[in-house]
């Protein structure tokens, strides 16, 4: 087979407080994170958002120790996966490539070339596929491949999503069961799945399968768990003025409280590692919201991290991918007979979905222009004396 490598893909996170603004700039510079009609605006908008959000984000990271643990945990997952593969008789070198912070995907690819890897399995650490997570990383990798002739000699295959795998489902069910069994009335605990949200337009216009996969994943975990508990699925971490997938976590928690739910067990369904959205957003913000709403028994299932059943399943998925027909970037990013990830959008007047999205974008652009004037003190409103 030749030298085999595995590339683990993840979001990345700032290692220290001083990294936060640069990390945010990288994040919002990605058009898969914020889709705007004018590409030339992407970096100025990213600069503005990262500048305006930096102080608050820095405070959030201070609450969890001053930086993200995501790099450390992902590297621990890489070490555990490499050891498990070796245990199963498969020699492979495992690399970590982050999308928005060190070690960047480009750094991982440089190491892969240096080590003369001949066959590569690309494995995103996102159980469900979204154009804003796995899709963004695949697009970047496709560009890297196109620009580097030496990489075109490297055999590779993708694992686009893997939420339906039995090992992953069993690991999630085990973590949930462990938390339930610590409660005085395990069957009376309401299980609350909180997934990272995406804009509705990604699903309705761009054909993103994320919502469908999240819903299917939730159903499969509950079937594997095989407990009588009621459960809810909601979406967290929305940004900007456009509509995101509903229900929103911050709305669903008070609604459950109003219905008399007194004990909540939150399951971070789209995250396999602890990071800012579990340690701060769920554990602090949503816990405070729950208590304020009247839910005083608030618990959370830990992220999978290096759970042995999870790591073994990742190893099995790598071995299976090596033996299966290889999946290429074009098959996932530009799938035939499916909705395009970036359909040609046309201008529409009226209360259509597309028109509402465009109206929202134009309103956002106008608002950004106003903010820029307020910050810089220059612009058309100043010229005519309105500011």
mmCIF file of C-alpha atoms in Angstrom:
data_model
loop_
_atom_site.group_PDB
_atom_site.id
_atom_site.type_symbol
_atom_site.label_atom_id
_atom_site.label_comp_id
_atom_site.label_asym_id
_atom_site.label_seq_id
_atom_site.Cartn_x
_atom_site.Cartn_y
_atom_site.Cartn_z
ATOM 1 C CA UNK A 1 0.000 0.000 0.000
ATOM 2 C CA UNK A 2 2.898 2.413 0.551
ATOM 3 C CA UNK A 3 3.143 4.956 3.332
ATOM 4 C CA UNK A 4 -0.312 5.649 4.764
ATOM 5 C CA UNK A 5 -1.462 8.843 6.449
ATOM 6 C CA UNK A 6 -4.646 10.026 8.124
ATOM 7 C CA UNK A 7 -5.518 13.722 8.151
ATOM 8 C CA UNK A 8 -7.857 14.766 10.972
ATOM 9 C CA UNK A 9 -9.680 18.008 10.189
ATOM 10 C CA UNK A 10 -11.117 20.340 12.778
ATOM 11 C CA UNK A 11 -12.078 23.970 13.310
ATOM 12 C CA UNK A 12 -9.186 25.077 15.510
ATOM 13 C CA UNK A 13 -9.227 27.607 18.310
ATOM 14 C CA UNK A 14 -7.035 30.339 19.823
ATOM 15 C CA UNK A 15 -4.303 28.982 22.063
ATOM 16 C CA UNK A 16 -4.173 32.175 24.154
ATOM 17 C CA UNK A 17 -6.078 35.423 24.617
ATOM 18 C CA UNK A 18 -3.803 37.301 22.206
ATOM 19 C CA UNK A 19 -4.831 34.914 19.402
ATOM 20 C CA UNK A 20 -8.576 35.526 19.646
ATOM 21 C CA UNK A 21 -8.960 38.436 17.209
ATOM 22 C CA UNK A 22 -6.731 36.792 14.588
ATOM 23 C CA UNK A 23 -8.664 33.543 14.962
ATOM 24 C CA UNK A 24 -11.979 35.365 14.511
ATOM 25 C CA UNK A 25 -10.636 37.140 11.436
ATOM 26 C CA UNK A 26 -9.666 33.799 9.882
ATOM 27 C CA UNK A 27 -13.074 32.359 10.749
ATOM 28 C CA UNK A 28 -15.154 35.165 9.269
ATOM 29 C CA UNK A 29 -12.915 35.468 6.211
ATOM 30 C CA UNK A 30 -14.262 32.094 5.102
ATOM 31 C CA UNK A 31 -17.197 32.528 2.659
ATOM 32 C CA UNK A 32 -18.593 29.203 3.870
ATOM 33 C CA UNK A 33 -19.087 30.812 7.300
ATOM 34 C CA UNK A 34 -20.553 34.135 6.131
ATOM 35 C CA UNK A 35 -21.921 34.160 2.593
ATOM 36 C CA UNK A 36 -22.105 37.655 1.121
ATOM 37 C CA UNK A 37 -22.868 38.648 -2.488
ATOM 38 C CA UNK A 38 -19.631 40.603 -3.005
ATOM 39 C CA UNK A 39 -16.389 38.610 -2.483
ATOM 40 C CA UNK A 40 -14.318 41.785 -2.209
ATOM 41 C CA UNK A 41 -16.179 42.596 1.016
ATOM 42 C CA UNK A 42 -15.243 39.331 2.751
ATOM 43 C CA UNK A 43 -11.996 40.417 4.400
ATOM 44 C CA UNK A 44 -13.131 43.963 5.336
ATOM 45 C CA UNK A 45 -16.246 42.434 6.883
ATOM 46 C CA UNK A 46 -14.133 39.823 8.695
ATOM 47 C CA UNK A 47 -11.892 42.584 10.036
ATOM 48 C CA UNK A 48 -14.892 44.550 11.273
ATOM 49 C CA UNK A 49 -16.628 41.593 12.927
ATOM 50 C CA UNK A 50 -13.426 40.291 14.518
ATOM 51 C CA UNK A 51 -12.604 43.769 15.842
ATOM 52 C CA UNK A 52 -16.086 44.304 17.280
ATOM 53 C CA UNK A 53 -16.346 40.793 18.780
ATOM 54 C CA UNK A 54 -12.771 40.413 20.042
ATOM 55 C CA UNK A 55 -13.235 41.854 23.530
ATOM 56 C CA UNK A 56 -16.336 39.793 24.336
ATOM 57 C CA UNK A 57 -14.779 36.637 22.897
ATOM 58 C CA UNK A 58 -11.617 37.218 24.911
ATOM 59 C CA UNK A 59 -13.715 37.443 28.083
ATOM 60 C CA UNK A 60 -15.386 34.130 27.176
ATOM 61 C CA UNK A 61 -12.029 32.447 26.677
ATOM 62 C CA UNK A 62 -10.796 33.831 29.999
ATOM 63 C CA UNK A 63 -13.665 31.939 31.637
ATOM 64 C CA UNK A 64 -12.300 28.634 30.325
ATOM 65 C CA UNK A 65 -8.648 29.203 31.166
ATOM 66 C CA UNK A 66 -7.496 31.751 28.595
ATOM 67 C CA UNK A 67 -7.563 29.669 25.425
ATOM 68 C CA UNK A 68 -9.198 26.785 23.602
ATOM 69 C CA UNK A 69 -8.348 23.179 24.562
ATOM 70 C CA UNK A 70 -9.305 22.048 21.050
ATOM 71 C CA UNK A 71 -5.755 21.704 19.717
ATOM 72 C CA UNK A 72 -4.597 19.682 22.718
ATOM 73 C CA UNK A 73 -7.603 17.363 22.598
ATOM 74 C CA UNK A 74 -7.403 16.873 18.823
ATOM 75 C CA UNK A 75 -3.725 16.010 19.089
ATOM 76 C CA UNK A 76 -4.577 13.530 21.861
ATOM 77 C CA UNK A 77 -7.185 12.011 19.545
ATOM 78 C CA UNK A 78 -4.544 11.742 16.806
ATOM 79 C CA UNK A 79 -2.129 9.925 19.131
ATOM 80 C CA UNK A 80 -4.880 7.573 20.337
ATOM 81 C CA UNK A 81 -6.029 6.860 16.772
ATOM 82 C CA UNK A 82 -2.490 6.135 15.572
ATOM 83 C CA UNK A 83 -1.984 3.698 18.466
ATOM 84 C CA UNK A 84 -5.328 1.985 17.820
ATOM 85 C CA UNK A 85 -4.560 1.594 14.113
ATOM 86 C CA UNK A 86 -1.214 0.032 14.972
ATOM 87 C CA UNK A 87 -2.951 -2.290 17.427
ATOM 88 C CA UNK A 88 -5.230 -3.396 14.576
ATOM 89 C CA UNK A 89 -2.237 -4.081 12.341
ATOM 90 C CA UNK A 90 -2.477 -0.920 10.258
ATOM 91 C CA UNK A 91 0.628 1.266 10.252
ATOM 92 C CA UNK A 92 -0.318 4.888 9.606
ATOM 93 C CA UNK A 93 0.818 8.371 10.561
ATOM 94 C CA UNK A 94 -1.953 10.647 11.845
ATOM 95 C CA UNK A 95 -1.834 14.403 11.193
ATOM 96 C CA UNK A 96 -3.948 17.282 12.509
ATOM 97 C CA UNK A 97 -5.075 20.100 10.218
ATOM 98 C CA UNK A 98 -7.111 23.000 11.624
ATOM 99 C CA UNK A 99 -9.146 25.302 9.418
ATOM 100 C CA UNK A 100 -8.733 28.632 11.250
ATOM 101 C CA UNK A 101 -5.761 28.294 13.596
ATOM 102 C CA UNK A 102 -2.527 26.407 14.126
ATOM 103 C CA UNK A 103 -1.707 23.790 13.085
ATOM 104 C CA UNK A 104 -3.375 24.986 9.865
ATOM 105 C CA UNK A 105 -4.402 22.500 7.179
ATOM 106 C CA UNK A 106 -1.567 23.843 5.022
ATOM 107 C CA UNK A 107 0.930 22.996 7.793
ATOM 108 C CA UNK A 108 -0.392 19.430 7.967
ATOM 109 C CA UNK A 109 -0.130 19.028 4.195
ATOM 110 C CA UNK A 110 3.503 20.224 4.331
ATOM 111 C CA UNK A 111 4.257 17.475 6.887
ATOM 112 C CA UNK A 112 2.436 14.881 4.767
ATOM 113 C CA UNK A 113 4.593 15.823 1.763
ATOM 114 C CA UNK A 114 7.750 15.800 3.869
ATOM 115 C CA UNK A 115 6.943 12.300 5.143
ATOM 116 C CA UNK A 116 6.296 11.117 1.584
ATOM 117 C CA UNK A 117 2.868 9.739 2.370
ATOM 118 C CA UNK A 118 1.509 7.789 -0.615
ATOM 119 C CA UNK A 119 -2.042 7.087 0.517
ATOM 120 C CA UNK A 120 -4.132 9.462 2.638
ATOM 121 C CA UNK A 121 -7.462 9.153 4.430
ATOM 122 C CA UNK A 122 -9.040 12.557 5.089
ATOM 123 C CA UNK A 123 -11.258 12.368 8.166
ATOM 124 C CA UNK A 124 -13.146 15.441 9.436
ATOM 125 C CA UNK A 125 -13.877 15.388 13.155
ATOM 126 C CA UNK A 126 -17.426 16.541 12.421
ATOM 127 C CA UNK A 127 -19.839 13.587 12.623
ATOM 128 C CA UNK A 128 -22.361 15.320 10.337
ATOM 129 C CA UNK A 129 -21.502 16.989 7.041
ATOM 130 C CA UNK A 130 -22.072 20.714 6.523
ATOM 131 C CA UNK A 131 -20.798 23.038 3.847
ATOM 132 C CA UNK A 132 -19.587 25.321 6.658
ATOM 133 C CA UNK A 133 -17.417 22.668 8.371
ATOM 134 C CA UNK A 134 -16.295 19.603 6.404
ATOM 135 C CA UNK A 135 -17.275 21.290 3.141
ATOM 136 C CA UNK A 136 -15.101 24.322 3.869
ATOM 137 C CA UNK A 137 -12.088 22.138 4.637
ATOM 138 C CA UNK A 138 -12.664 20.004 1.534
ATOM 139 C CA UNK A 139 -12.817 23.115 -0.648
ATOM 140 C CA UNK A 140 -9.555 24.362 0.804
ATOM 141 C CA UNK A 141 -7.909 20.992 0.237
ATOM 142 C CA UNK A 142 -9.203 20.856 -3.323
ATOM 143 C CA UNK A 143 -7.542 24.223 -4.020
ATOM 144 C CA UNK A 144 -4.299 23.042 -2.410
ATOM 145 C CA UNK A 145 -4.365 19.898 -4.578
ATOM 146 C CA UNK A 146 -5.020 21.896 -7.750
ATOM 147 C CA UNK A 147 -2.130 24.275 -7.025
ATOM 148 C CA UNK A 148 0.432 21.594 -6.184
ATOM 149 C CA UNK A 149 1.236 19.048 -8.917
ATOM 150 C CA UNK A 150 3.146 16.840 -6.468
ATOM 151 C CA UNK A 151 -0.037 16.232 -4.469
ATOM 152 C CA UNK A 152 -1.799 14.945 -7.556
ATOM 153 C CA UNK A 153 0.389 11.840 -7.303
ATOM 154 C CA UNK A 154 -0.952 11.169 -3.796
ATOM 155 C CA UNK A 155 -3.892 8.768 -3.532
ATOM 156 C CA UNK A 156 -6.524 10.062 -1.159
ATOM 157 C CA UNK A 157 -10.055 9.339 -0.030
ATOM 158 C CA UNK A 158 -12.569 11.328 2.007
ATOM 159 C CA UNK A 159 -14.878 10.264 4.800
ATOM 160 C CA UNK A 160 -17.571 12.957 4.367
ATOM 161 C CA UNK A 161 -19.665 12.071 7.444
ATOM 162 C CA UNK A 162 -19.835 9.191 9.873
ATOM 163 C CA UNK A 163 -22.614 9.941 12.399
ATOM 164 C CA UNK A 164 -24.434 6.725 11.440
ATOM 165 C CA UNK A 165 -21.567 4.425 12.483
ATOM 166 C CA UNK A 166 -22.459 1.996 15.238
ATOM 167 C CA UNK A 167 -19.320 2.681 17.304
ATOM 168 C CA UNK A 168 -19.952 6.420 17.393
ATOM 169 C CA UNK A 169 -23.605 5.849 18.334
ATOM 170 C CA UNK A 170 -22.650 3.392 21.088
ATOM 171 C CA UNK A 171 -20.055 5.791 22.506
ATOM 172 C CA UNK A 172 -22.604 8.626 22.607
ATOM 173 C CA UNK A 173 -25.241 6.361 24.184
ATOM 174 C CA UNK A 174 -22.758 5.198 26.826
ATOM 175 C CA UNK A 175 -21.905 8.772 27.823
ATOM 176 C CA UNK A 176 -25.589 9.702 28.057
ATOM 177 C CA UNK A 177 -26.454 6.568 30.051
ATOM 178 C CA UNK A 178 -23.627 7.243 32.513
ATOM 179 C CA UNK A 179 -24.996 10.718 33.219
ATOM 180 C CA UNK A 180 -28.603 9.518 33.458
ATOM 181 C CA UNK A 181 -27.691 6.802 35.943
ATOM 182 C CA UNK A 182 -26.216 9.404 38.292
ATOM 183 C CA UNK A 183 -29.633 11.044 38.656
ATOM 184 C CA UNK A 184 -32.212 9.995 41.293
ATOM 185 C CA UNK A 185 -34.908 9.599 38.599
ATOM 186 C CA UNK A 186 -33.026 8.644 35.394
ATOM 187 C CA UNK A 187 -36.157 8.168 33.286
ATOM 188 C CA UNK A 188 -37.512 11.590 34.239
ATOM 189 C CA UNK A 189 -34.524 13.545 32.905
ATOM 190 C CA UNK A 190 -35.215 15.465 29.685
ATOM 191 C CA UNK A 191 -32.431 14.863 27.142
ATOM 192 C CA UNK A 192 -31.579 18.064 25.272
ATOM 193 C CA UNK A 193 -29.513 17.711 22.101
ATOM 194 C CA UNK A 194 -27.808 20.994 21.221
ATOM 195 C CA UNK A 195 -26.251 21.180 17.759
ATOM 196 C CA UNK A 196 -24.277 24.014 16.208
ATOM 197 C CA UNK A 197 -26.637 25.941 13.948
ATOM 198 C CA UNK A 198 -26.297 26.993 10.320
ATOM 199 C CA UNK A 199 -28.264 29.609 8.351
ATOM 200 C CA UNK A 200 -31.525 28.313 6.890
ATOM 201 C CA UNK A 201 -30.345 29.434 3.437
ATOM 202 C CA UNK A 202 -27.561 26.833 3.564
ATOM 203 C CA UNK A 203 -30.182 24.097 3.755
ATOM 204 C CA UNK A 204 -32.939 25.552 1.574
ATOM 205 C CA UNK A 205 -30.828 27.223 -1.130
ATOM 206 C CA UNK A 206 -27.464 25.465 -1.071
ATOM 207 C CA UNK A 207 -28.666 21.930 -0.404
ATOM 208 C CA UNK A 208 -26.671 21.455 2.802
ATOM 209 C CA UNK A 209 -27.590 18.009 4.272
ATOM 210 C CA UNK A 210 -26.628 19.128 7.779
ATOM 211 C CA UNK A 211 -30.126 19.487 9.259
ATOM 212 C CA UNK A 212 -31.221 16.129 7.881
ATOM 213 C CA UNK A 213 -28.093 14.430 9.217
ATOM 214 C CA UNK A 214 -28.418 16.066 12.646
ATOM 215 C CA UNK A 215 -32.047 14.944 12.946
ATOM 216 C CA UNK A 216 -31.178 11.419 11.796
ATOM 217 C CA UNK A 217 -28.228 11.337 14.201
ATOM 218 C CA UNK A 218 -30.436 12.350 17.133
ATOM 219 C CA UNK A 219 -32.932 9.634 16.276
ATOM 220 C CA UNK A 220 -30.210 6.978 15.983
ATOM 221 C CA UNK A 221 -28.628 7.938 19.314
ATOM 222 C CA UNK A 222 -31.998 7.691 21.067
ATOM 223 C CA UNK A 223 -32.626 4.289 19.462
ATOM 224 C CA UNK A 224 -29.194 3.093 20.576
ATOM 225 C CA UNK A 225 -29.712 4.502 24.070
ATOM 226 C CA UNK A 226 -33.073 2.679 24.312
ATOM 227 C CA UNK A 227 -34.374 4.689 27.261
ATOM 228 C CA UNK A 228 -37.880 6.165 27.731
ATOM 229 C CA UNK A 229 -36.688 9.754 28.242
ATOM 230 C CA UNK A 230 -38.271 12.629 26.373
ATOM 231 C CA UNK A 231 -35.839 14.548 24.206
ATOM 232 C CA UNK A 232 -35.484 17.825 22.307
ATOM 233 C CA UNK A 233 -33.193 18.938 19.488
ATOM 234 C CA UNK A 234 -32.215 22.614 19.206
ATOM 235 C CA UNK A 235 -29.465 24.714 17.610
ATOM 236 C CA UNK A 236 -26.924 27.032 19.227
ATOM 237 C CA UNK A 237 -24.226 29.579 18.283
ATOM 238 C CA UNK A 238 -26.022 31.648 15.634
ATOM 239 C CA UNK A 239 -24.348 34.817 14.351
ATOM 240 C CA UNK A 240 -25.670 37.724 12.285
ATOM 241 C CA UNK A 241 -29.097 38.958 11.166
ATOM 242 C CA UNK A 242 -30.160 36.065 8.891
ATOM 243 C CA UNK A 243 -32.469 33.249 9.967
ATOM 244 C CA UNK A 244 -30.767 30.154 11.373
ATOM 245 C CA UNK A 245 -32.084 26.641 11.948
ATOM 246 C CA UNK A 246 -34.722 26.499 14.672
ATOM 247 C CA UNK A 247 -35.557 25.949 17.428
ATOM 248 C CA UNK A 248 -32.799 28.047 18.966
ATOM 249 C CA UNK A 249 -31.312 26.603 22.135
ATOM 250 C CA UNK A 250 -31.805 29.883 23.999
ATOM 251 C CA UNK A 251 -35.545 29.748 23.178
ATOM 252 C CA UNK A 252 -36.084 26.022 23.696
ATOM 253 C CA UNK A 253 -34.744 25.949 27.273
ATOM 254 C CA UNK A 254 -37.248 28.500 28.683
ATOM 255 C CA UNK A 255 -40.062 26.789 26.741
ATOM 256 C CA UNK A 256 -39.244 23.461 28.401
ATOM 257 C CA UNK A 257 -39.122 25.164 31.786
ATOM 258 C CA UNK A 258 -42.573 26.653 31.150
ATOM 259 C CA UNK A 259 -43.838 23.132 30.433
ATOM 260 C CA UNK A 260 -42.626 21.950 33.840
ATOM 261 C CA UNK A 261 -39.329 20.305 32.913
ATOM 262 C CA UNK A 262 -37.147 20.396 36.007
ATOM 263 C CA UNK A 263 -34.108 18.331 35.015
ATOM 264 C CA UNK A 264 -32.163 18.754 31.789
ATOM 265 C CA UNK A 265 -29.266 16.744 30.375
ATOM 266 C CA UNK A 266 -27.589 18.599 27.495
ATOM 267 C CA UNK A 267 -25.875 16.555 24.771
ATOM 268 C CA UNK A 268 -23.479 18.486 22.466
ATOM 269 C CA UNK A 269 -24.314 16.460 19.366
ATOM 270 C CA UNK A 270 -22.143 18.135 16.714
ATOM 271 C CA UNK A 271 -18.966 18.366 18.817
ATOM 272 C CA UNK A 272 -16.520 15.533 19.578
ATOM 273 C CA UNK A 273 -14.109 17.663 21.634
ATOM 274 C CA UNK A 274 -14.508 20.129 24.470
ATOM 275 C CA UNK A 275 -14.120 23.730 23.321
ATOM 276 C CA UNK A 276 -15.615 27.194 23.782
ATOM 277 C CA UNK A 277 -19.139 26.168 22.762
ATOM 278 C CA UNK A 278 -19.341 23.364 25.320
ATOM 279 C CA UNK A 279 -17.273 24.796 28.164
ATOM 280 C CA UNK A 280 -18.546 28.362 28.026
ATOM 281 C CA UNK A 281 -21.706 28.609 25.930
ATOM 282 C CA UNK A 282 -23.411 25.476 27.263
ATOM 283 C CA UNK A 283 -21.844 25.104 30.706
ATOM 284 C CA UNK A 284 -22.097 28.788 31.624
ATOM 285 C CA UNK A 285 -24.536 30.738 29.435
ATOM 286 C CA UNK A 286 -27.167 28.045 28.989
ATOM 287 C CA UNK A 287 -26.830 26.833 32.571
ATOM 288 C CA UNK A 288 -27.531 30.383 33.775
ATOM 289 C CA UNK A 289 -30.467 30.653 31.376
ATOM 290 C CA UNK A 290 -31.891 27.346 32.603
ATOM 291 C CA UNK A 291 -31.620 28.332 36.236
ATOM 292 C CA UNK A 292 -33.178 31.728 35.539
ATOM 293 C CA UNK A 293 -36.018 29.943 33.723
ATOM 294 C CA UNK A 294 -36.669 27.591 36.643
ATOM 295 C CA UNK A 295 -34.641 24.504 35.660
ATOM 296 C CA UNK A 296 -32.300 24.007 38.612
ATOM 297 C CA UNK A 297 -31.040 20.554 37.677
ATOM 298 C CA UNK A 298 -28.876 21.240 34.647
ATOM 299 C CA UNK A 299 -26.302 18.678 33.520
ATOM 300 C CA UNK A 300 -24.194 18.067 30.438
ATOM 301 C CA UNK A 301 -22.809 14.989 28.734
ATOM 302 C CA UNK A 302 -19.040 15.377 28.202
ATOM 303 C CA UNK A 303 -17.673 15.462 24.662
ATOM 304 C CA UNK A 304 -16.272 12.208 23.299
ATOM 305 C CA UNK A 305 -12.636 13.393 23.361
ATOM 306 C CA UNK A 306 -10.629 10.119 23.493
ATOM 307 C CA UNK A 307 -13.478 7.800 24.521
ATOM 308 C CA UNK A 308 -12.123 4.299 23.711
ATOM 309 C CA UNK A 309 -15.205 3.141 21.787
ATOM 310 C CA UNK A 310 -15.115 6.342 19.718
ATOM 311 C CA UNK A 311 -11.386 6.027 18.928
ATOM 312 C CA UNK A 312 -11.784 2.375 17.962
ATOM 313 C CA UNK A 313 -14.622 3.293 15.620
ATOM 314 C CA UNK A 314 -12.484 6.018 14.003
ATOM 315 C CA UNK A 315 -9.767 3.418 13.450
ATOM 316 C CA UNK A 316 -12.258 1.015 11.871
ATOM 317 C CA UNK A 317 -13.551 3.803 9.613
ATOM 318 C CA UNK A 318 -9.998 4.505 8.382
ATOM 319 C CA UNK A 319 -9.312 0.836 7.631
ATOM 320 C CA UNK A 320 -12.630 0.483 5.819
ATOM 321 C CA UNK A 321 -11.967 3.665 3.790
ATOM 322 C CA UNK A 322 -8.611 2.294 2.619
ATOM 323 C CA UNK A 323 -10.316 -0.833 1.274
ATOM 324 C CA UNK A 324 -13.374 0.882 -0.201
ATOM 325 C CA UNK A 325 -13.632 2.801 -3.507
ATOM 326 C CA UNK A 326 -12.001 6.169 -2.954
ATOM 327 C CA UNK A 327 -14.166 9.279 -2.553
ATOM 328 C CA UNK A 328 -12.796 12.409 -4.237
ATOM 329 C CA UNK A 329 -13.326 16.105 -3.551
ATOM 330 C CA UNK A 330 -15.476 16.542 -6.660
ATOM 331 C CA UNK A 331 -17.918 13.853 -5.515
ATOM 332 C CA UNK A 332 -18.634 15.681 -2.265
ATOM 333 C CA UNK A 333 -18.172 19.344 -3.167
ATOM 334 C CA UNK A 334 -19.779 19.117 -6.631
ATOM 335 C CA UNK A 335 -22.086 16.102 -6.295
ATOM 336 C CA UNK A 336 -23.947 15.052 -9.475
ATOM 337 C CA UNK A 337 -27.740 15.203 -9.552
ATOM 338 C CA UNK A 338 -27.881 17.055 -6.244
ATOM 339 C CA UNK A 339 -28.438 20.656 -5.259
ATOM 340 C CA UNK A 340 -25.316 22.687 -5.894
ATOM 341 C CA UNK A 341 -23.554 23.895 -2.793
ATOM 342 C CA UNK A 342 -23.478 27.373 -4.241
ATOM 343 C CA UNK A 343 -26.460 27.662 -6.627
ATOM 344 C CA UNK A 344 -26.613 30.616 -8.963
ATOM 345 C CA UNK A 345 -28.681 33.140 -7.066
ATOM 346 C CA UNK A 346 -30.842 35.635 -8.906
ATOM 347 C CA UNK A 347 -32.334 38.873 -7.711
ATOM 348 C CA UNK A 348 -36.019 38.576 -6.761
ATOM 349 C CA UNK A 349 -38.473 41.139 -5.521
ATOM 350 C CA UNK A 350 -41.266 40.193 -3.134
ATOM 351 C CA UNK A 351 -41.598 38.018 -0.062
ATOM 352 C CA UNK A 352 -39.869 34.955 -1.472
ATOM 353 C CA UNK A 353 -37.204 33.099 0.516
ATOM 354 C CA UNK A 354 -34.450 34.256 -1.833
ATOM 355 C CA UNK A 355 -35.671 37.837 -1.747
ATOM 356 C CA UNK A 356 -35.784 37.864 2.055
ATOM 357 C CA UNK A 357 -32.214 36.545 2.179
ATOM 358 C CA UNK A 358 -31.010 39.196 -0.262
ATOM 359 C CA UNK A 359 -32.915 41.925 1.591
ATOM 360 C CA UNK A 360 -31.283 40.771 4.810
ATOM 361 C CA UNK A 361 -27.857 40.842 3.183
ATOM 362 C CA UNK A 362 -28.390 44.326 1.794
ATOM 363 C CA UNK A 363 -29.590 45.513 5.180
ATOM 364 C CA UNK A 364 -26.463 43.990 6.714
ATOM 365 C CA UNK A 365 -24.263 45.756 4.157
ATOM 366 C CA UNK A 366 -25.980 49.064 4.944
ATOM 367 C CA UNK A 367 -25.524 48.470 8.646
ATOM 368 C CA UNK A 368 -21.849 47.626 8.125
ATOM 369 C CA UNK A 369 -21.431 50.861 6.174
ATOM 370 C CA UNK A 370 -22.945 52.788 9.053
ATOM 371 C CA UNK A 371 -20.630 51.074 11.545
ATOM 372 C CA UNK A 372 -17.595 51.845 9.396
ATOM 373 C CA UNK A 373 -18.596 55.513 9.319
ATOM 374 C CA UNK A 374 -19.089 55.589 13.074
ATOM 375 C CA UNK A 375 -15.676 53.979 13.604
ATOM 376 C CA UNK A 376 -13.667 55.928 11.010
ATOM 377 C CA UNK A 377 -15.524 59.248 11.005
ATOM 378 C CA UNK A 378 -15.553 59.289 7.191
ATOM 379 C CA UNK A 379 -18.219 58.525 4.600
ATOM 380 C CA UNK A 380 -21.208 59.904 2.664
ATOM 381 C CA UNK A 381 -23.335 60.562 5.753
ATOM 382 C CA UNK A 382 -20.572 62.734 7.204
ATOM 383 C CA UNK A 383 -20.228 64.594 3.912
ATOM 384 C CA UNK A 384 -23.885 65.607 3.895
ATOM 385 C CA UNK A 385 -23.873 66.466 7.609
ATOM 386 C CA UNK A 386 -26.072 63.649 8.921
ATOM 387 C CA UNK A 387 -23.295 62.300 11.170
#
